Amino acid sequence: MNAESRENFGERLKQIEFELGGRKVLIDRTGISQSQLSRYARNEGQPTIGNVIAIANAGGYSLKWLATGKGPKKEGNEQVPEGTVVIHFYRSNQSSSGAERSTTGEKSVPILFDIDYLRDEVHVEPQACALFRARGDSMAPTIKSGDLLIIDQSVRRGDDIFVLRLNDETMLKRLQFLPTGEVKVISDSEAYDNYTLGKEQLADLQVIGRVAWHGGRC
């Protein structure tokens, strides 16, 4: 694993943890310790090939993608029409904070998207996309419960709406990154209180990606 791959390994690991339902699930499936996974997530040290294989096998991820960031994320032989791409989203186990994530062992349901549409209209690169189903009314009226979301996992900062994890809970919130280094967490619905995360709380914040597009239930 070269220096660039090591630098981004932690982000890919965080994606896997999120999609599997949390770090504890990955620990149970791989036998890798909490402290070791934490170091990998911070890009500290180089994971052994055995641990890389174990992490990839935990959810059917491509070993090449996990080690290098290149190629498709998931193993498989899906045949898709030219000019389209398969993007996965995870169903069930809704959170109370406005986004939906996978449960242990849940299989992703592929949805075909036109590549040109994603690039020209949604302004995202297909390989950075993930799909989520909104749950709850904390972001209404902007995003309603049941809306389909396209998440751009390459964008994790800026004043926009993001899917995030905070204290092991999945949330759909508007974020404002303040000059003080703090982050304001905003619900569009007036029924919910906004709050600010201090610098000491940011270690518990994992931004999954920006909401690039949302639409009614399909």
Tab-separated table of C-alpha atoms in Angstrom:
chain	number	residue	atom	x	y	z
A	1	MET	CA	0.000	0.000	0.000
A	2	ASN	CA	1.604	3.279	-1.120
A	3	ALA	CA	1.580	6.547	0.834
A	4	GLU	CA	-1.440	7.995	-0.995
A	5	SER	CA	-3.482	4.820	-0.489
A	6	ARG	CA	-2.597	4.788	3.227
A	7	GLU	CA	-3.618	8.434	3.534
A	8	ASN	CA	-7.143	7.698	2.282
A	9	PHE	CA	-7.532	4.219	3.798
A	10	GLY	CA	-9.146	5.690	6.899
A	11	GLU	CA	-11.941	7.316	4.884
A	12	ARG	CA	-12.716	4.061	3.091
A	13	LEU	CA	-12.719	2.245	6.422
A	14	LYS	CA	-15.203	4.770	7.832
A	15	GLN	CA	-17.469	4.215	4.816
A	16	ILE	CA	-17.447	0.467	5.485
A	17	GLU	CA	-18.172	0.929	9.184
A	18	PHE	CA	-21.096	3.204	8.367
A	19	GLU	CA	-22.555	0.879	5.742
A	20	LEU	CA	-22.254	-2.181	7.999
A	21	GLY	CA	-23.994	-0.405	10.865
A	22	GLY	CA	-21.118	0.746	13.052
A	23	ARG	CA	-17.644	-0.141	14.245
A	24	LYS	CA	-18.879	-2.836	16.631
A	25	VAL	CA	-20.254	-4.827	13.692
A	26	LEU	CA	-16.863	-4.672	11.972
A	27	ILE	CA	-15.098	-5.722	15.179
A	28	ASP	CA	-17.418	-8.718	15.525
A	29	ARG	CA	-16.906	-9.770	11.901
A	30	THR	CA	-13.135	-9.305	11.724
A	31	GLY	CA	-11.806	-9.788	15.239
A	32	ILE	CA	-9.745	-6.604	14.858
A	33	SER	CA	-9.589	-4.610	18.083
A	34	GLN	CA	-11.334	-1.291	18.676
A	35	SER	CA	-8.000	0.461	19.243
A	36	GLN	CA	-6.501	-0.928	16.036
A	37	LEU	CA	-9.492	0.126	13.922
A	38	SER	CA	-9.349	3.579	15.509
A	39	ARG	CA	-5.710	3.905	14.439
A	40	TYR	CA	-6.557	2.784	10.911
A	41	ALA	CA	-9.418	5.325	10.760
A	42	ARG	CA	-6.930	8.061	11.684
A	43	ASN	CA	-4.485	6.793	9.033
A	44	GLU	CA	-1.964	5.926	11.721
A	45	GLY	CA	0.189	2.933	10.837
A	46	GLN	CA	-0.157	0.507	7.961
A	47	PRO	CA	-2.744	-2.280	8.241
A	48	THR	CA	-1.487	-5.795	7.674
A	49	ILE	CA	-2.615	-7.566	4.516
A	50	GLY	CA	-4.493	-10.029	6.708
A	51	ASN	CA	-6.499	-7.239	8.320
A	52	VAL	CA	-7.189	-5.576	4.968
A	53	ILE	CA	-8.552	-8.881	3.650
A	54	ALA	CA	-10.661	-9.384	6.788
A	55	ILE	CA	-12.172	-5.896	6.507
A	56	ALA	CA	-12.958	-6.373	2.812
A	57	ASN	CA	-14.559	-9.771	3.438
A	58	ALA	CA	-16.699	-8.368	6.261
A	59	GLY	CA	-19.087	-6.817	3.756
A	60	GLY	CA	-18.151	-8.160	0.335
A	61	TYR	CA	-15.976	-5.167	-0.526
A	62	SER	CA	-13.374	-5.189	-3.262
A	63	LEU	CA	-9.900	-5.781	-1.860
A	64	LYS	CA	-8.449	-3.563	-4.602
A	65	TRP	CA	-10.824	-0.714	-3.743
A	66	LEU	CA	-10.130	-0.956	-0.016
A	67	ALA	CA	-6.346	-1.069	-0.454
A	68	THR	CA	-5.989	1.493	-3.257
A	69	GLY	CA	-9.274	3.370	-3.689
A	70	LYS	CA	-9.436	2.220	-7.322
A	71	GLY	CA	-12.103	0.182	-9.070
A	72	PRO	CA	-15.640	-0.662	-7.890
A	73	LYS	CA	-16.326	-0.678	-4.170
A	74	LYS	CA	-18.248	-3.953	-4.149
A	75	GLU	CA	-17.301	-7.347	-5.480
A	76	GLY	CA	-19.656	-8.788	-8.063
A	77	ASN	CA	-20.309	-9.392	-11.716
A	78	GLU	CA	-23.204	-7.026	-12.279
A	79	GLN	CA	-23.750	-6.318	-15.962
A	80	VAL	CA	-25.072	-2.809	-16.523
A	81	PRO	CA	-25.959	-0.979	-19.737
A	82	GLU	CA	-23.309	1.269	-21.224
A	83	GLY	CA	-23.477	4.808	-19.889
A	84	THR	CA	-25.128	3.807	-16.609
A	85	VAL	CA	-23.846	2.996	-13.144
A	86	VAL	CA	-25.191	0.936	-10.257
A	87	ILE	CA	-25.470	2.853	-6.992
A	88	HIS	CA	-26.450	1.125	-3.766
A	89	PHE	CA	-28.570	2.244	-0.867
A	90	TYR	CA	-29.420	0.500	2.339
A	91	ARG	CA	-32.925	-0.065	3.610
A	92	SER	CA	-34.517	-0.476	7.076
A	93	ASN	CA	-33.445	0.393	10.615
A	94	GLN	CA	-34.415	4.038	10.351
A	95	SER	CA	-32.844	6.481	12.767
A	96	SER	CA	-34.846	9.053	14.680
A	97	SER	CA	-32.794	11.875	13.235
A	98	GLY	CA	-33.759	11.844	9.612
A	99	ALA	CA	-31.733	9.265	7.673
A	100	GLU	CA	-31.792	5.541	7.083
A	101	ARG	CA	-28.894	3.118	7.297
A	102	SER	CA	-28.289	-0.569	6.874
A	103	THR	CA	-28.703	-3.325	9.395
A	104	THR	CA	-26.218	-6.121	9.890
A	105	GLY	CA	-26.205	-8.445	6.903
A	106	GLU	CA	-28.622	-6.360	4.843
A	107	LYS	CA	-28.007	-6.537	1.098
A	108	SER	CA	-27.890	-3.351	-0.916
A	109	VAL	CA	-30.521	-2.854	-3.596
A	110	PRO	CA	-28.953	-1.627	-6.844
A	111	ILE	CA	-30.468	1.307	-8.720
A	112	LEU	CA	-29.287	2.277	-12.194
A	113	PHE	CA	-28.446	5.913	-12.881
A	114	ASP	CA	-27.390	7.609	-16.083
A	115	ILE	CA	-23.755	8.694	-15.709
A	116	ASP	CA	-24.207	11.886	-17.746
A	117	TYR	CA	-27.207	12.866	-15.618
A	118	LEU	CA	-25.200	12.474	-12.406
A	119	ARG	CA	-22.318	14.526	-13.766
A	120	ASP	CA	-24.214	17.197	-15.701
A	121	GLU	CA	-27.339	17.694	-13.578
A	122	VAL	CA	-26.469	16.505	-10.070
A	123	HIS	CA	-22.809	17.578	-10.399
A	124	VAL	CA	-21.357	14.495	-8.730
A	125	GLU	CA	-18.961	11.789	-9.829
A	126	PRO	CA	-20.681	8.367	-9.847
A	127	GLN	CA	-17.968	6.678	-7.782
A	128	ALA	CA	-18.587	9.158	-4.949
A	129	CYS	CA	-22.348	8.527	-4.773
A	130	ALA	CA	-24.403	6.688	-2.204
A	131	LEU	CA	-28.178	6.530	-1.756
A	132	PHE	CA	-30.164	7.021	1.436
A	133	ARG	CA	-33.838	7.189	2.316
A	134	ALA	CA	-34.827	10.114	4.534
A	135	ARG	CA	-36.777	9.312	7.676
A	136	GLY	CA	-38.401	11.686	10.126
A	137	ASP	CA	-39.447	15.321	9.820
A	138	SER	CA	-36.452	17.182	11.283
A	139	MET	CA	-35.449	18.529	7.845
A	140	ALA	CA	-38.972	19.352	6.639
A	141	PRO	CA	-40.098	21.142	4.585
A	142	THR	CA	-36.798	20.964	2.646
A	143	ILE	CA	-36.539	17.173	2.797
A	144	LYS	CA	-39.560	15.050	3.653
A	145	SER	CA	-39.707	11.606	5.214
A	146	GLY	CA	-39.388	9.009	2.455
A	147	ASP	CA	-37.411	11.216	0.073
A	148	LEU	CA	-34.602	9.541	-1.846
A	149	LEU	CA	-31.218	11.212	-1.359
A	150	ILE	CA	-28.098	11.122	-3.513
A	151	ILE	CA	-25.103	11.636	-1.234
A	152	ASP	CA	-21.774	12.969	-2.515
A	153	GLN	CA	-19.250	11.236	-0.267
A	154	SER	CA	-16.380	13.330	-1.642
A	155	VAL	CA	-17.749	16.504	0.009
A	156	ARG	CA	-17.648	16.590	3.804
A	157	ARG	CA	-17.330	20.316	4.567
A	158	GLY	CA	-19.241	23.467	3.739
A	159	ASP	CA	-22.553	25.021	4.713
A	160	ASP	CA	-25.021	22.487	3.349
A	161	ILE	CA	-27.133	19.445	4.252
A	162	PHE	CA	-25.159	16.324	5.117
A	163	VAL	CA	-25.679	12.739	6.207
A	164	LEU	CA	-23.556	12.298	9.298
A	165	ARG	CA	-22.926	10.124	12.305
A	166	LEU	CA	-22.711	11.566	15.783
A	167	ASN	CA	-22.307	9.365	18.864
A	168	ASP	CA	-23.076	6.275	16.720
A	169	GLU	CA	-26.383	7.744	15.502
A	170	THR	CA	-27.099	8.472	11.849
A	171	MET	CA	-28.441	11.949	11.173
A	172	LEU	CA	-29.536	14.148	8.286
A	173	LYS	CA	-28.751	17.747	9.243
A	174	ARG	CA	-27.689	21.098	7.883
A	175	LEU	CA	-24.141	21.936	9.017
A	176	GLN	CA	-22.483	25.321	9.375
A	177	PHE	CA	-18.715	25.280	9.898
A	178	LEU	CA	-17.927	28.301	12.071
A	179	PRO	CA	-14.685	30.358	11.989
A	180	THR	CA	-14.114	29.370	15.635
A	181	GLY	CA	-13.664	25.733	14.599
A	182	GLU	CA	-17.065	24.788	16.008
A	183	VAL	CA	-19.857	23.233	13.934
A	184	LYS	CA	-23.486	24.314	14.162
A	185	VAL	CA	-26.010	21.489	13.639
A	186	ILE	CA	-29.275	22.779	12.195
A	187	SER	CA	-32.709	21.217	11.643
A	188	ASP	CA	-34.853	22.964	9.042
A	189	SER	CA	-38.002	22.156	11.017
A	190	GLU	CA	-38.750	24.732	13.719
A	191	ALA	CA	-39.925	21.884	15.964
A	192	TYR	CA	-36.303	20.843	16.566
A	193	ASP	CA	-33.616	22.736	18.450
A	194	ASN	CA	-30.324	23.637	16.813
A	195	TYR	CA	-27.064	23.135	18.694
A	196	THR	CA	-23.339	23.734	18.337
A	197	LEU	CA	-20.566	21.149	18.609
A	198	GLY	CA	-17.473	22.432	20.370
A	199	LYS	CA	-13.987	21.537	19.210
A	200	GLU	CA	-13.738	18.828	21.861
A	201	GLN	CA	-16.871	17.135	20.454
A	202	LEU	CA	-15.759	17.002	16.813
A	203	ALA	CA	-13.927	13.702	17.338
A	204	ASP	CA	-17.381	12.102	17.649
A	205	LEU	CA	-18.587	13.644	14.369
A	206	GLN	CA	-18.266	11.658	11.136
A	207	VAL	CA	-19.603	13.435	8.049
A	208	ILE	CA	-20.620	10.822	5.462
A	209	GLY	CA	-21.373	13.151	2.570
A	210	ARG	CA	-23.301	16.123	1.235
A	211	VAL	CA	-26.871	15.781	-0.006
A	212	ALA	CA	-26.420	16.511	-3.711
A	213	TRP	CA	-30.006	15.716	-4.747
A	214	HIS	CA	-33.287	14.660	-3.199
A	215	GLY	CA	-36.621	13.686	-4.626
A	216	GLY	CA	-39.985	12.213	-3.719
A	217	ARG	CA	-40.294	8.555	-2.839
A	218	CYS	CA	-39.669	6.114	-5.676
